[in-house]
Structures are given as C-alpha cells and as structure tokens.
Amino acid sequence: MEDKYVVLKQYFGYSSFRTGQEELIDELVSGKDVVGIMPTGAGKSICYQIPALLFGGITIVVSPLISLMKDQVTALNQAGIRAAFLNSSLNERQYEKAIGLAKSGEYKIIYVAPERLLTPSFLEFARMADISLVSVDEAHCVSQWGQDFRPSYLKIPEFIRCLAKRPRIGAFTATATNQVKEDIIQLLQLKEPFCKVTGFDRKNLKFVVKEPKDRYSEVIRYIKEHQTESGIVYCLTRKNVEEVCERLVDDGVSATRYHAGLSDEERRKNQDDFIYDKKSVMVATNAFGMGIDKSNVRFVIHYNMPKNMESYYQEAGRAGRDGEPAECVLLYGKQDVVTNEFFISHGQENSELSEEEAKIVQERERERLKKMTFYCHTNECLRDYMLRYFGEYGSNYCGNCSNCLTKFREEDVTEIAKKILFCIGELGQRYGSVLVIDTLRGSENAKIKKLRLERYRSYGVLADEKIVKVRQVLNYLLLQNYLVQTNSEYAILKLTEKALQVTEGSSRVKMKFAVEREVKVAKREKKTLVSENPVLFERLRELRTDLARREGVPPYIIFGDKTLHDMCVKLPTDEYQMLDVIGVGEAKLMKYGRQFLSVIEEFVKSM
Ligand code: ADP
Ligand code: ZN
C-alpha cells in the first residue's frame, strides 16, 4: 500500500495533515468504521479520498448535494484522480455511459445520490464491483433530529447488505449533537466506529461585531478597502438584498444577488458569476450557500443579525475555507431583533406541527434569538462566547476578535488561582472541573452533599465570584500547564509542578479580559494575503482566471488563493521547487506548472 503522505503530496499538494485527518485515515486503513464530525472547511473530504486511493477497490461516496458532487469530482479530476458522479443532473444516456465506465473499472471514486443506491442499474454494478469503502457525506441527514432529515439515507444499510462483502463505512458531517451522533452510528449500522470530533474553533476567522449608525456606509467602506477580495453580504430580507446590491453596483462594486424570489435561471447564473470570480461580491439571503464550496471567500458581512448562533456560525463559516485569514463582520441594529421576532411569530404557518408543538418550537427559537442578541452585546471574547454556545470551552482571550482587539485589561487573578489549585489538592486530585468549581462556589447540589464536600476548607471560598470567571481562570491554568486533565472518561484535574510556584507565592497569574467595546472599532491593520507581492499575486490571479475560463471550471479549482500566495512567497524557479508550493500536486504541476512558472520568472526579472 502506498504511503498516505505520498498520496497527500502527490495528488493534493499538501505536506501535512490537519487536526483529525490523520487519525480518521489511519483507522479506516486499519479496517475500522469511522465517524468524523468536523466543522465546515476542516477538510473532511481528504479523510475518505486518501483511503480511497490507498485501497485496491472502489470508494462510493453518498452525498445529497448535487452541486457539491460536481465540484468535488471536478477537483478530483483536476488532481489526476479518476472520479465520477451519478445523480439526477445526468440524462439517461450520460448515466448509462457513466455506469458502463464504472463497471469497466474506470473510476476510483464514485459520488452517488442516496436515492440511486437501490436502483436496479446501480445495484447491478455495485454487486459485482470490489467496493472497499462507503463514505457517507452529510451523515446527519440520517437523523430525524438533524436539520435536514432525508429518508433516503435510511436505505444505506440495505444497500450495504447487498454488496458481496461489507466494506468499511465512514460517516462525516459538520453538525451533530450527541443525539444525532448516536443516530448516525445506529441507523447506518456502524460497527464499533472510531469517532473523531474536532473543535468548532476556526482560528483563521476574525470575528467582528459593530453597531454602525449607517450600515450601508460601513459595508461600502469595507468593500472598498478590500477591492480585489471575494466576499458575501448576508441580508435578512429579499428587499434588503435588492437595495444593497443595487447601491453597491451604483457605487462601482462588482456585485450580484441571490434570494428565493429570483428565477432558477437567474439564481444559477448569479451563483456561477460569484463562484467563477466574475463578480466579487454576493449579496444574498440565507438561501445562498448550501453546498457552495468556494474556498477563497475572504469576508462574510452580515448586514443584519441572523436568527440564531447556528445560522451565524454556518454562514460566517463560509469565509476562509482555505484556512487563510478571513473576516466575519456582523452589523447589528436593534431593529434586527424585531424583524427576527416577527419571523418567529409568523413563520410556522405551513408546518405540520400541532398548536402546542408549534408553541414549544417558537419558545426555543426565541431563546436562541436571545443568545444571538447577547453575542452582539457581550464584552467578552466573541470566539469564546461562540464556542461556549456550542458546548466547548475556549480561553477568555483569542486576540482575533473585535472585543479582544479593541480593549482589554490585564487582571491579576493570583488569589482566585491559588484557591482553585488549593481546592484541587485538598480534594485529593480526584475530581473534574465541575465538582471543583461547585465546591469553590459553595453549591448545594446532590453530588456535593453525597460526597460531603462541604466539610472541606475550600467549600464556598469563591462564592462571590461569577461562575464564568472561575471557569475562565481554571481554563487558563490548564492552558498554562499549572494543571492537567486526565484522558479518562471523567477528566480529572491534577496539579503540575508549576502549580507550586503559585501556591507557594513565588509567581503570579495574570490574565487578559476583554472590556467595554469602543463604539468605533480601530481600523484593523491590513493583514491580507497579498502583503508580499501584490503585483505578482494579481498576475497569477489573472492567469488563473484565464485558465479557468478556458476550461470552464471555477478558478479555485485550478489553484486556491493560498497556493498563489505561497507562490509569491516561495518564488519557485523550476518544477521541482514548484512542487514545494502548498496545493501543487503532480497532476496540476504537469498541467499548469510551466505557465505559472513563466509568470513568476517574468516578474522576478522585472524586479
Ligand atoms: P469540509 O468538507 O470539511 O468542509 P473540505 O474537504 O472541502 O472541507 O476542505 C476545505 C479546504 O481545505 C479545501 O480547499 C481543501 O483542499 C483544504 N485542505 C484539506 N486538507 C488540507 C490539508 N491537510 N492541508 C491543507 N489544506 C487542506
Ligand atoms: Zn476574542
């Protein structure tokens, strides 16, 4: 079997794996089923594409999104990998042809819509084929608890039972609560799968909240400052989309629009214009974006506050999928709360819910809206707020959000830290953070009573502190290695040697906290991709646009921004050095290497 690193470099042009990828690949290769829950843009595809290339047989990828399938297959073909898709966008003749080629072993990876799996022609092929892996994309669709339940996903196990031998199964999704994860394992009938959940934090995204007097001038100013970059402006209503788009066009911005009120044809055209970099700004309602894989979106501006954090995270997350710095700016106005409230009260009419159920749903939505509104008001680190919303613990200071960047104060938290560390010691280093914090704050819950924790000296010594703050200090102590957490099921806190420095008083603990946000956010220092060689970057971009037009593929499929950027930094002079550039694999080197090298050479000569 080939080496996974060789495959990663040769076909995808990358030299290292991202968090989670390697483990998922290794487990699949060792024969296990896997579940990968990773945020959008984390790089789930490679987790099954690389095993697909390492295995002898064929990999079937079940995917519900037609546009995404096409994109993925185009990208794979570009990378020199034989792949095809089978879905309703093919007419009968095309479909027959593709199936024929599949039978003759032409493809290594086949994307298929779930409804196709049990059709006679597909089954006939699948029964005879040597299928080594079935990868289920958007696996949350199998669960009724997920956002987009698709009954056809429930047929996947039946399909697998029809095969000559049971292949390994991989399930991947970006959104899964625990309940959905359990459903995925059970309903897809996975066998003791290896599960990997990677964090929701997208470090390359900068989060900004503003409450401008005039939203439009904020938007136009931002776009003018980011002329050559690609971005999305999300509005709450179609009317807003129309207005903003028209004004932008009047102001000379290359903008287009998308909402459910446009004809299918116009929507498709506008979407293509954006994806193919013919238009740089897309103004849209939340109808835009599902299944869009454009990797070089450099900013996402929300013209209005969306209805909840889930939507915000999903929409803002369309920025920076290539892992390069990108910005997510939310423009907040009090009116947004009213508009969203209106949608909640009037949006449920067609649903099949009983009156009572509808009421409960509305209550939940109001609760979510409240949390979204808090996000716009908080003085804390925005990233931390978001991560906590999704049940993760961040640190109190990320340094890359508008709260952290505007103002923060340094606070000496030694006294709190001492109490935490002392408490952990006093309780015999036997408990996890929840019990430690409950003890410190003098909680009277059942667990405390049962373990009789109130008899310790630490009990209640931090009763006056906010729980969030105690939690933040504790996290900070973990991050700074004063504490470690065991890997067992109950993450137990243990003191390290470093803790002694604090408890014995030889070192102090200082933390940064975000404070009052200034009304005016300081102009960010410009940290774009093109800081080294803007001229060269532009020329490479032009070449890429040319090639993309000629081949009828989106530009980012040829090379991502990250790759062009790396060319500007590395300035390769021959093919060998070109292979060193991030995102340049062998197939792309053969196809495009010379042309990009000659642009670089010309530029270097003119310097
Ligand atoms: P997801 O399906 O999780 O949303 P994708 O698989 O589409 O994410 O990957 C997002 C982007 O990250 C793609 O442009 C992909 O080429 C890139 N990528 C994936 N893995 C790596 C890696 N190991 N190194 C660099 N870039 C990567
Ligand atoms: Zn922050």
XYZ file of C-alpha atoms and ligand atoms in Angstrom:
635
model
C 0.000 0.000 0.000
C 1.217 3.441 -0.801
C 2.075 5.868 1.924
C -0.600 8.367 2.908
C 1.895 11.228 2.946
C 2.993 10.422 -0.574
C -0.616 10.444 -1.739
C -1.315 13.690 0.125
C 1.572 15.413 -1.593
C 1.264 13.796 -4.992
C -2.433 14.387 -5.561
C -3.384 17.219 -3.248
C -0.089 19.034 -2.974
C -0.148 19.285 0.826
C 2.632 18.175 3.091
C 0.894 17.894 6.438
C -2.452 16.762 7.760
C -4.849 18.929 9.654
C -6.261 18.046 13.053
C -8.213 14.808 12.950
C -7.455 13.864 9.362
C -4.600 11.507 10.026
C -6.378 9.545 12.753
C -9.501 9.088 10.654
C -7.433 7.920 7.693
C -5.396 5.504 9.822
C -8.483 3.973 11.381
C -10.151 3.483 8.005
C -6.976 1.929 6.645
C -6.812 -0.450 9.596
C -10.279 -1.646 8.652
C -12.476 0.208 11.113
C -15.651 2.194 10.551
C -15.293 5.858 11.452
C -17.386 8.895 12.318
C -15.806 12.278 11.640
C -17.508 15.381 12.997
C -15.543 18.379 11.840
C -16.603 21.938 11.094
C -17.090 23.117 7.538
C -13.764 23.732 5.875
C -11.852 21.482 8.252
C -11.059 19.101 5.417
C -13.363 16.121 5.694
C -13.100 15.083 2.047
C -9.448 14.117 2.268
C -10.302 11.765 5.134
C -12.048 9.416 2.719
C -10.369 10.411 -0.537
C -6.925 9.368 0.645
C -8.055 5.950 1.901
C -9.921 5.608 -1.399
C -6.616 5.992 -3.213
C -4.763 3.692 -0.839
C -7.290 0.859 -1.145
C -7.442 -1.537 -4.045
C -11.111 -1.254 -4.944
C -13.669 1.481 -5.478
C -14.958 4.023 -2.976
C -18.607 5.031 -3.052
C -19.405 8.453 -1.644
C -23.042 9.043 -0.729
C -23.797 12.750 -0.939
C -27.069 14.679 -1.033
C -25.785 17.851 -2.628
C -25.689 17.788 -6.386
C -23.687 20.981 -6.778
C -21.100 19.803 -4.302
C -20.705 16.444 -6.028
C -19.925 18.115 -9.292
C -17.407 20.413 -7.654
C -15.684 17.605 -5.830
C -15.461 15.458 -8.917
C -14.068 18.328 -10.985
C -11.474 18.983 -8.289
C -10.521 15.295 -8.156
C -10.203 15.055 -11.923
C -8.002 18.130 -11.887
C -5.799 16.433 -9.336
C -5.442 13.432 -11.635
C -7.855 11.143 -9.808
C -10.420 9.156 -11.744
C -13.814 10.018 -10.292
C -17.408 10.462 -11.440
C -20.826 11.309 -10.071
C -24.184 9.686 -10.591
C -27.209 11.841 -9.882
C -30.274 13.407 -11.406
C -28.265 16.085 -13.220
C -27.250 13.434 -15.770
C -29.644 12.461 -18.526
C -30.292 8.809 -19.231
C -27.616 8.449 -21.852
C -24.960 10.136 -19.745
C -25.963 7.990 -16.808
C -25.739 4.756 -18.799
C -22.362 5.775 -20.084
C -21.062 6.564 -16.623
C -22.350 3.282 -15.207
C -20.720 1.457 -18.090
C -17.389 3.062 -17.369
C -17.803 2.344 -13.672
C -18.355 -1.333 -14.490
C -15.232 -1.460 -16.538
C -13.280 -0.191 -13.546
C -12.674 3.272 -14.899
C -13.276 5.118 -11.593
C -11.617 5.029 -8.228
C -14.202 7.239 -6.511
C -17.886 7.426 -7.384
C -20.236 10.013 -5.888
C -23.832 8.946 -5.793
C -27.097 10.457 -4.553
C -28.769 8.355 -1.839
C -31.930 7.785 -3.907
C -29.829 5.992 -6.547
C -28.343 3.339 -4.311
C -31.118 0.789 -4.586
C -31.998 1.337 -8.228
C -31.552 -1.822 -10.329
C -28.833 -0.445 -12.581
C -26.711 0.860 -9.732
C -27.173 -2.309 -7.694
C -26.194 -4.443 -10.642
C -22.932 -2.555 -10.847
C -22.323 -2.448 -7.092
C -22.900 -6.168 -6.560
C -20.120 -7.045 -8.954
C -17.712 -4.317 -8.032
C -14.945 -4.506 -5.475
C -16.076 -1.802 -3.081
C -13.617 -1.121 -0.313
C -15.178 1.910 1.309
C -18.572 3.569 1.528
C -18.320 7.141 2.721
C -21.471 8.904 3.846
C -21.249 12.664 3.474
C -23.576 14.976 5.442
C -24.297 11.972 7.627
C -26.567 13.992 9.927
C -29.244 13.661 7.219
C -29.960 10.165 8.523
C -31.329 11.526 11.777
C -34.747 12.979 12.371
C -33.146 15.177 14.990
C -30.802 16.742 12.470
C -31.591 19.810 10.427
C -32.142 18.147 7.065
C -33.532 14.677 7.578
C -33.542 12.620 4.373
C -35.442 9.340 4.480
C -33.358 8.006 1.583
C -30.359 7.894 3.935
C -32.119 5.177 5.910
C -31.680 2.881 2.904
C -27.913 2.929 3.091
C -27.608 -0.189 5.324
C -29.850 -2.121 2.957
C -27.594 -1.149 0.088
C -24.542 -2.267 2.016
C -26.122 -5.638 2.770
C -26.491 -6.196 -0.976
C -22.757 -5.995 -1.525
C -20.570 -9.050 -1.930
C -18.571 -8.146 1.149
C -19.145 -5.486 3.770
C -16.869 -2.522 3.073
C -15.602 -0.140 5.706
C -18.012 2.700 6.353
C -17.107 6.283 7.080
C -19.667 8.877 8.160
C -18.887 12.584 8.007
C -20.735 15.717 8.993
C -20.169 19.241 10.265
C -23.114 19.363 12.588
C -24.003 16.700 15.053
C -25.243 16.995 18.578
C -24.731 13.871 20.673
C -28.179 12.662 19.821
C -27.525 12.949 16.099
C -24.181 11.204 16.501
C -25.864 8.259 18.221
C -28.404 8.118 15.398
C -25.647 8.076 12.812
C -23.951 5.127 14.488
C -27.156 3.189 14.983
C -29.060 3.911 11.790
C -26.075 3.454 9.497
C -25.277 0.296 11.484
C -21.651 1.166 12.051
C -19.540 -1.425 13.855
C -17.775 -0.010 16.908
C -16.697 3.009 14.920
C -13.794 5.244 15.757
C -15.254 8.689 16.411
C -13.401 11.925 15.993
C -14.938 15.264 16.868
C -12.678 18.212 16.175
C -13.272 21.591 17.657
C -15.555 24.223 16.266
C -12.911 26.884 16.536
C -11.856 28.302 13.171
C -8.711 30.125 14.104
C -8.224 31.819 10.755
C -11.525 33.668 11.085
C -11.587 37.051 12.734
C -14.931 37.890 14.328
C -16.160 41.455 14.466
C -19.395 42.948 15.772
C -20.344 46.543 15.038
C -23.379 48.667 15.669
C -22.994 51.313 12.976
C -25.256 54.317 12.557
C -25.423 53.730 8.846
C -24.975 50.143 7.785
C -24.592 50.794 4.128
C -21.678 53.189 4.529
C -19.992 50.624 6.729
C -20.399 47.982 4.016
C -19.193 50.131 1.148
C -16.209 51.363 3.150
C -15.251 47.796 3.973
C -15.603 46.589 0.402
C -13.566 49.484 -0.954
C -10.824 48.588 1.473
C -10.892 45.016 0.203
C -11.226 45.673 -3.508
C -9.841 42.516 -5.019
C -11.252 40.144 -2.453
C -14.218 37.880 -2.776
C -16.975 38.173 -0.157
C -20.597 37.604 0.790
C -23.046 40.137 2.262
C -25.944 38.410 4.005
C -29.218 40.298 4.489
C -32.327 39.203 6.378
C -34.878 40.071 3.704
C -35.126 39.973 -0.080
C -35.906 43.654 -0.071
C -32.629 44.376 1.679
C -30.766 42.212 -0.799
C -32.227 44.170 -3.695
C -31.427 47.537 -2.157
C -27.913 46.767 -1.037
C -26.969 45.080 -4.285
C -28.286 47.948 -6.354
C -26.427 50.553 -4.338
C -23.208 48.573 -4.489
C -23.451 48.266 -8.246
C -24.160 52.001 -8.477
C -21.059 52.598 -6.393
C -18.969 50.622 -8.832
C -18.699 47.333 -6.968
C -18.768 44.123 -8.944
C -21.730 42.654 -7.072
C -24.507 40.191 -7.773
C -27.508 38.907 -5.783
C -29.277 35.753 -4.699
C -32.594 35.093 -2.999
C -35.579 32.793 -3.303
C -37.593 35.373 -5.250
C -35.406 35.176 -8.347
C -35.955 32.727 -11.191
C -33.976 29.477 -11.087
C -32.082 30.627 -14.094
C -31.003 33.922 -12.638
C -30.050 32.313 -9.373
C -27.856 29.816 -11.169
C -26.231 32.465 -13.287
C -25.523 34.790 -10.366
C -24.149 31.965 -8.306
C -21.824 30.960 -11.128
C -20.668 34.531 -11.603
C -19.637 34.604 -7.992
C -18.053 31.164 -7.933
C -16.141 31.779 -11.149
C -14.867 35.124 -9.804
C -16.670 37.111 -12.479
C -18.359 39.038 -9.664
C -16.521 39.603 -6.445
C -19.371 40.280 -4.021
C -22.511 38.217 -3.495
C -25.434 39.913 -1.735
C -27.863 37.252 -0.556
C -30.402 35.970 1.897
C -29.683 32.802 3.823
C -30.984 30.880 0.785
C -27.480 31.206 -0.594
C -24.600 29.000 0.366
C -25.794 25.454 0.922
C -23.344 23.206 -0.859
C -21.148 26.065 -2.026
C -17.553 25.078 -1.777
C -15.815 28.290 -2.838
C -12.650 28.281 -0.812
C -11.405 31.836 -1.288
C -14.232 33.821 0.296
C -12.245 36.410 2.252
C -15.085 38.090 4.130
C -18.663 37.482 5.161
C -20.563 40.564 6.249
C -23.922 40.216 7.938
C -25.929 43.283 7.078
C -28.389 42.177 9.747
C -28.151 39.966 12.772
C -29.260 36.419 11.851
C -31.816 34.484 13.849
C -29.529 32.279 15.878
C -25.919 31.299 16.521
C -26.221 28.107 14.474
C -27.105 30.107 11.370
C -24.441 32.647 12.112
C -21.736 30.057 12.558
C -22.741 28.311 9.359
C -22.967 31.451 7.243
C -19.902 33.190 8.662
C -18.068 29.871 8.324
C -18.222 30.174 4.530
C -15.323 32.586 4.848
C -11.772 31.306 4.742
C -12.370 27.689 3.892
C -8.836 27.556 2.542
C -7.535 28.211 6.036
C -6.134 31.658 5.186
C -7.091 34.735 7.245
C -10.649 35.898 6.638
C -13.125 38.169 8.406
C -16.669 37.748 9.654
C -18.323 41.073 10.365
C -21.742 41.302 11.950
C -23.543 44.631 11.684
C -26.058 44.812 14.451
C -29.059 47.115 14.823
C -31.850 46.936 17.389
C -34.410 46.630 14.599
C -32.930 43.207 13.733
C -34.341 41.764 16.932
C -37.812 42.972 15.976
C -37.542 41.589 12.436
C -36.388 38.198 13.676
C -39.088 38.182 16.314
C -41.606 38.770 13.532
C -40.226 35.817 11.558
C -40.540 33.606 14.604
C -44.148 34.587 15.296
C -45.259 34.361 11.676
C -43.044 31.730 10.164
C -44.657 28.479 11.289
C -47.950 28.541 9.458
C -47.463 25.769 6.935
C -45.923 23.343 9.280
C -47.398 20.021 10.283
C -46.899 20.753 13.950
C -49.757 20.792 16.392
C -50.517 24.090 18.043
C -48.809 23.009 21.191
C -45.700 21.772 19.404
C -45.538 24.965 17.408
C -45.556 26.901 20.647
C -42.649 24.933 22.051
C -40.687 25.423 18.846
C -41.339 29.157 18.978
C -40.173 29.304 22.558
C -36.943 27.570 21.601
C -36.412 29.943 18.754
C -36.951 32.959 20.973
C -34.408 31.541 23.388
C -31.917 31.147 20.540
C -32.592 34.637 19.299
C -31.826 35.930 22.768
C -28.464 34.181 22.777
C -27.719 35.622 19.361
C -28.522 39.090 20.652
C -26.219 38.564 23.637
C -23.435 37.792 21.197
C -23.848 41.271 19.750
C -23.733 42.875 23.182
C -21.114 40.918 25.018
C -17.840 42.464 26.082
C -16.214 39.105 26.346
C -14.172 37.414 23.664
C -16.572 36.686 20.783
C -14.902 33.425 19.883
C -15.134 32.239 23.444
C -18.823 33.123 23.545
C -19.435 31.172 20.352
C -17.504 28.119 21.456
C -19.314 28.051 24.773
C -22.593 28.197 22.900
C -21.610 25.009 21.084
C -20.546 23.365 24.324
C -16.814 23.839 24.106
C -14.514 25.739 26.387
C -12.248 28.282 24.805
C -9.962 30.701 26.524
C -11.173 34.107 27.587
C -8.915 35.902 25.150
C -8.384 34.940 21.494
C -6.649 38.098 20.270
C -8.511 37.869 16.957
C -11.990 39.267 17.557
C -13.226 42.828 17.838
C -13.596 42.574 21.605
C -10.137 41.188 22.202
C -8.585 43.627 19.751
C -10.183 46.839 20.901
C -9.665 46.926 24.585
C -8.755 44.527 27.231
C -7.383 44.838 30.654
C -4.876 42.703 32.387
C -6.005 41.402 35.712
C -4.029 39.709 38.418
C -6.009 36.579 39.215
C -3.461 35.013 41.550
C -5.851 34.878 44.502
C -8.531 33.025 42.555
C -5.901 30.756 41.018
C -4.490 29.905 44.452
C -7.918 28.949 45.719
C -8.582 26.740 42.720
C -5.243 24.984 42.998
C -5.555 24.585 46.744
C -9.032 23.151 46.370
C -7.886 20.551 43.841
C -5.133 19.498 46.225
C -7.419 19.462 49.219
C -9.947 17.225 47.450
C -7.142 14.771 46.737
C -6.889 15.415 42.966
C -9.779 13.048 42.432
C -12.403 15.171 40.686
C -13.148 17.002 37.487
C -13.657 20.709 36.910
C -17.411 20.738 37.502
C -17.155 19.411 41.036
C -14.155 21.592 41.823
C -15.998 24.709 40.728
C -19.175 23.674 42.539
C -17.175 23.170 45.716
C -15.421 26.520 45.421
C -18.684 28.296 44.842
C -20.400 26.542 47.734
C -23.037 24.818 45.635
C -25.600 22.720 47.476
C -26.342 20.182 44.790
C -26.848 16.482 45.374
C -23.393 15.437 44.251
C -21.751 17.809 46.732
C -23.967 16.520 49.518
C -23.368 12.900 48.636
C -19.604 13.297 48.653
C -19.851 15.601 51.698
C -17.620 18.160 50.021
C -18.910 20.939 52.265
C -16.600 19.720 55.023
C -13.513 20.998 53.155
C -11.920 24.375 53.816
C -12.257 25.308 50.136
C -16.022 24.974 50.238
C -17.610 28.275 49.300
C -14.422 30.364 49.250
C -15.239 31.684 45.776
C -18.972 32.076 46.372
C -18.786 35.752 45.410
C -17.109 35.277 42.050
C -19.045 34.781 38.839
C -19.040 31.181 37.702
C -17.887 32.221 34.218
C -14.850 33.891 35.687
C -13.887 30.928 37.861
C -14.236 28.736 34.809
C -12.071 31.098 32.763
C -9.312 31.159 35.349
C -9.420 27.385 35.588
C -9.166 27.074 31.801
C -6.276 29.471 31.819
C -4.486 27.368 34.436
C -4.988 24.369 32.167
C -3.733 26.235 29.130
C -0.684 27.450 31.024
C 0.069 23.995 32.365
C -0.475 24.693 36.038
C -2.999 21.914 35.751
C -3.503 18.915 33.544
C -6.572 16.886 32.817
C -6.505 13.100 32.616
C -7.804 11.440 29.489
C -10.161 9.106 31.285
C -13.915 9.335 30.871
C -14.131 11.801 33.767
C -11.436 14.322 33.004
C -9.799 14.541 36.433
C -7.756 17.594 37.320
C -4.202 17.067 38.527
C -1.706 19.626 39.751
C 1.626 20.006 37.978
C 4.921 21.088 39.493
C 4.340 24.517 38.091
C 1.322 24.863 40.385
C 3.675 25.026 43.345
C 5.057 28.347 42.132
C 1.606 29.844 42.578
C 0.565 28.152 45.789
C 3.909 28.972 47.391
C 3.661 32.538 46.223
C 6.734 32.734 44.006
C 4.826 33.577 40.813
C 1.690 35.480 39.984
C -1.035 34.694 37.434
C -2.159 37.444 35.090
C -4.901 37.176 32.502
C -6.352 39.377 29.830
C -10.050 40.147 29.821
C -11.966 41.996 27.161
C -13.732 45.108 28.469
C -16.211 47.724 27.180
C -16.204 47.684 23.462
C -15.474 51.038 21.886
C -18.187 52.260 19.593
C -15.681 52.756 16.854
C -13.550 49.738 16.165
C -9.997 50.687 15.404
C -9.131 50.244 11.779
C -7.634 46.832 11.559
C -4.081 46.575 10.450
C -4.252 45.244 6.963
C -3.324 41.634 7.018
C -4.198 40.291 3.637
C -2.790 37.518 1.613
C -1.021 39.742 -0.811
C 1.202 41.681 1.537
C 4.405 40.348 -0.040
C 3.902 40.768 -3.739
C 0.577 42.304 -4.651
C 1.582 42.763 -8.270
C 2.693 39.201 -8.727
C -0.356 37.928 -6.904
C -2.558 39.887 -9.287
C -0.748 38.451 -12.323
C -1.054 34.916 -11.045
C -4.712 35.545 -10.397
C -5.197 36.758 -13.954
C -3.541 33.660 -15.330
C -5.743 31.532 -13.120
C -8.891 33.332 -14.297
C -7.826 32.810 -17.909
C -7.215 29.121 -17.452
C -10.453 28.692 -15.534
C -12.443 30.346 -18.295
C -10.821 28.221 -20.930
C -11.551 25.020 -19.025
C -14.953 26.067 -17.703
C -14.126 25.399 -14.060
C -14.162 27.736 -11.062
C -10.768 29.420 -10.559
C -10.204 27.988 -7.085
C -10.345 24.515 -8.572
C -7.185 25.312 -10.530
C -5.321 26.704 -7.514
C -6.580 28.196 -4.253
C -5.595 31.691 -3.069
C -3.374 30.010 -0.548
C -1.410 28.356 -3.321
C -0.963 31.604 -5.267
C 0.079 33.288 -2.063
C 2.646 30.614 -1.396
C 3.997 31.036 -4.927
C 4.501 34.735 -4.150
C 6.450 33.810 -1.035
C 8.490 30.922 -2.414
C 9.018 32.313 -5.917
C 9.779 28.888 -7.388
C 12.139 28.853 -10.356
C 11.713 25.291 -11.551
C 9.233 22.441 -11.455
C 10.969 20.839 -8.565
C 10.545 23.919 -6.389
C 7.019 24.338 -7.668
C 6.107 21.001 -6.091
C 7.063 22.521 -2.772
C 4.277 25.073 -3.022
C 1.224 24.299 -0.893
C -1.548 22.827 -3.017
C 0.595 21.863 -6.026
C 0.415 18.129 -6.706
C 1.879 16.228 -9.633
C -1.137 16.370 -11.913
C -1.519 20.106 -11.530
C 2.188 20.639 -11.918
C 2.100 18.881 -15.287
C -0.923 20.830 -16.404
C -0.198 24.315 -15.155
C 3.320 24.374 -13.763
C 5.065 25.884 -16.802
C 2.573 28.709 -17.207
C 2.707 29.810 -13.602
C 6.490 29.467 -13.541
C 6.851 31.723 -16.538
C 4.686 34.438 -14.962
C 6.847 34.233 -11.845
C 10.050 34.286 -13.853
C 8.956 37.345 -15.766
C 8.033 39.096 -12.569
C 11.328 38.290 -10.858
C 13.258 39.608 -13.855
C 11.349 42.890 -13.761
C 12.042 43.464 -10.075
P -15.113 20.156 4.530
O -15.660 19.081 3.643
O -14.694 19.638 5.877
O -15.986 21.358 4.631
P -13.079 20.292 2.517
O -12.777 18.861 2.492
O -13.882 20.872 1.403
O -13.759 20.689 3.902
O -11.697 21.093 2.658
C -11.661 22.501 2.775
C -10.394 23.050 2.148
O -9.244 22.682 2.907
C -10.144 22.536 0.739
O -9.731 23.621 -0.054
C -9.037 21.514 0.923
O -8.262 21.356 -0.238
C -8.251 22.120 2.070
N -7.484 21.096 2.821
C -7.932 19.912 3.261
N -6.962 19.229 3.902
C -5.854 20.007 3.886
C -4.501 19.862 4.394
N -4.108 18.766 5.051
N -3.646 20.885 4.167
C -4.044 21.985 3.513
N -5.283 22.180 3.007
C -6.192 21.211 3.185
Zn -11.533 37.131 21.185
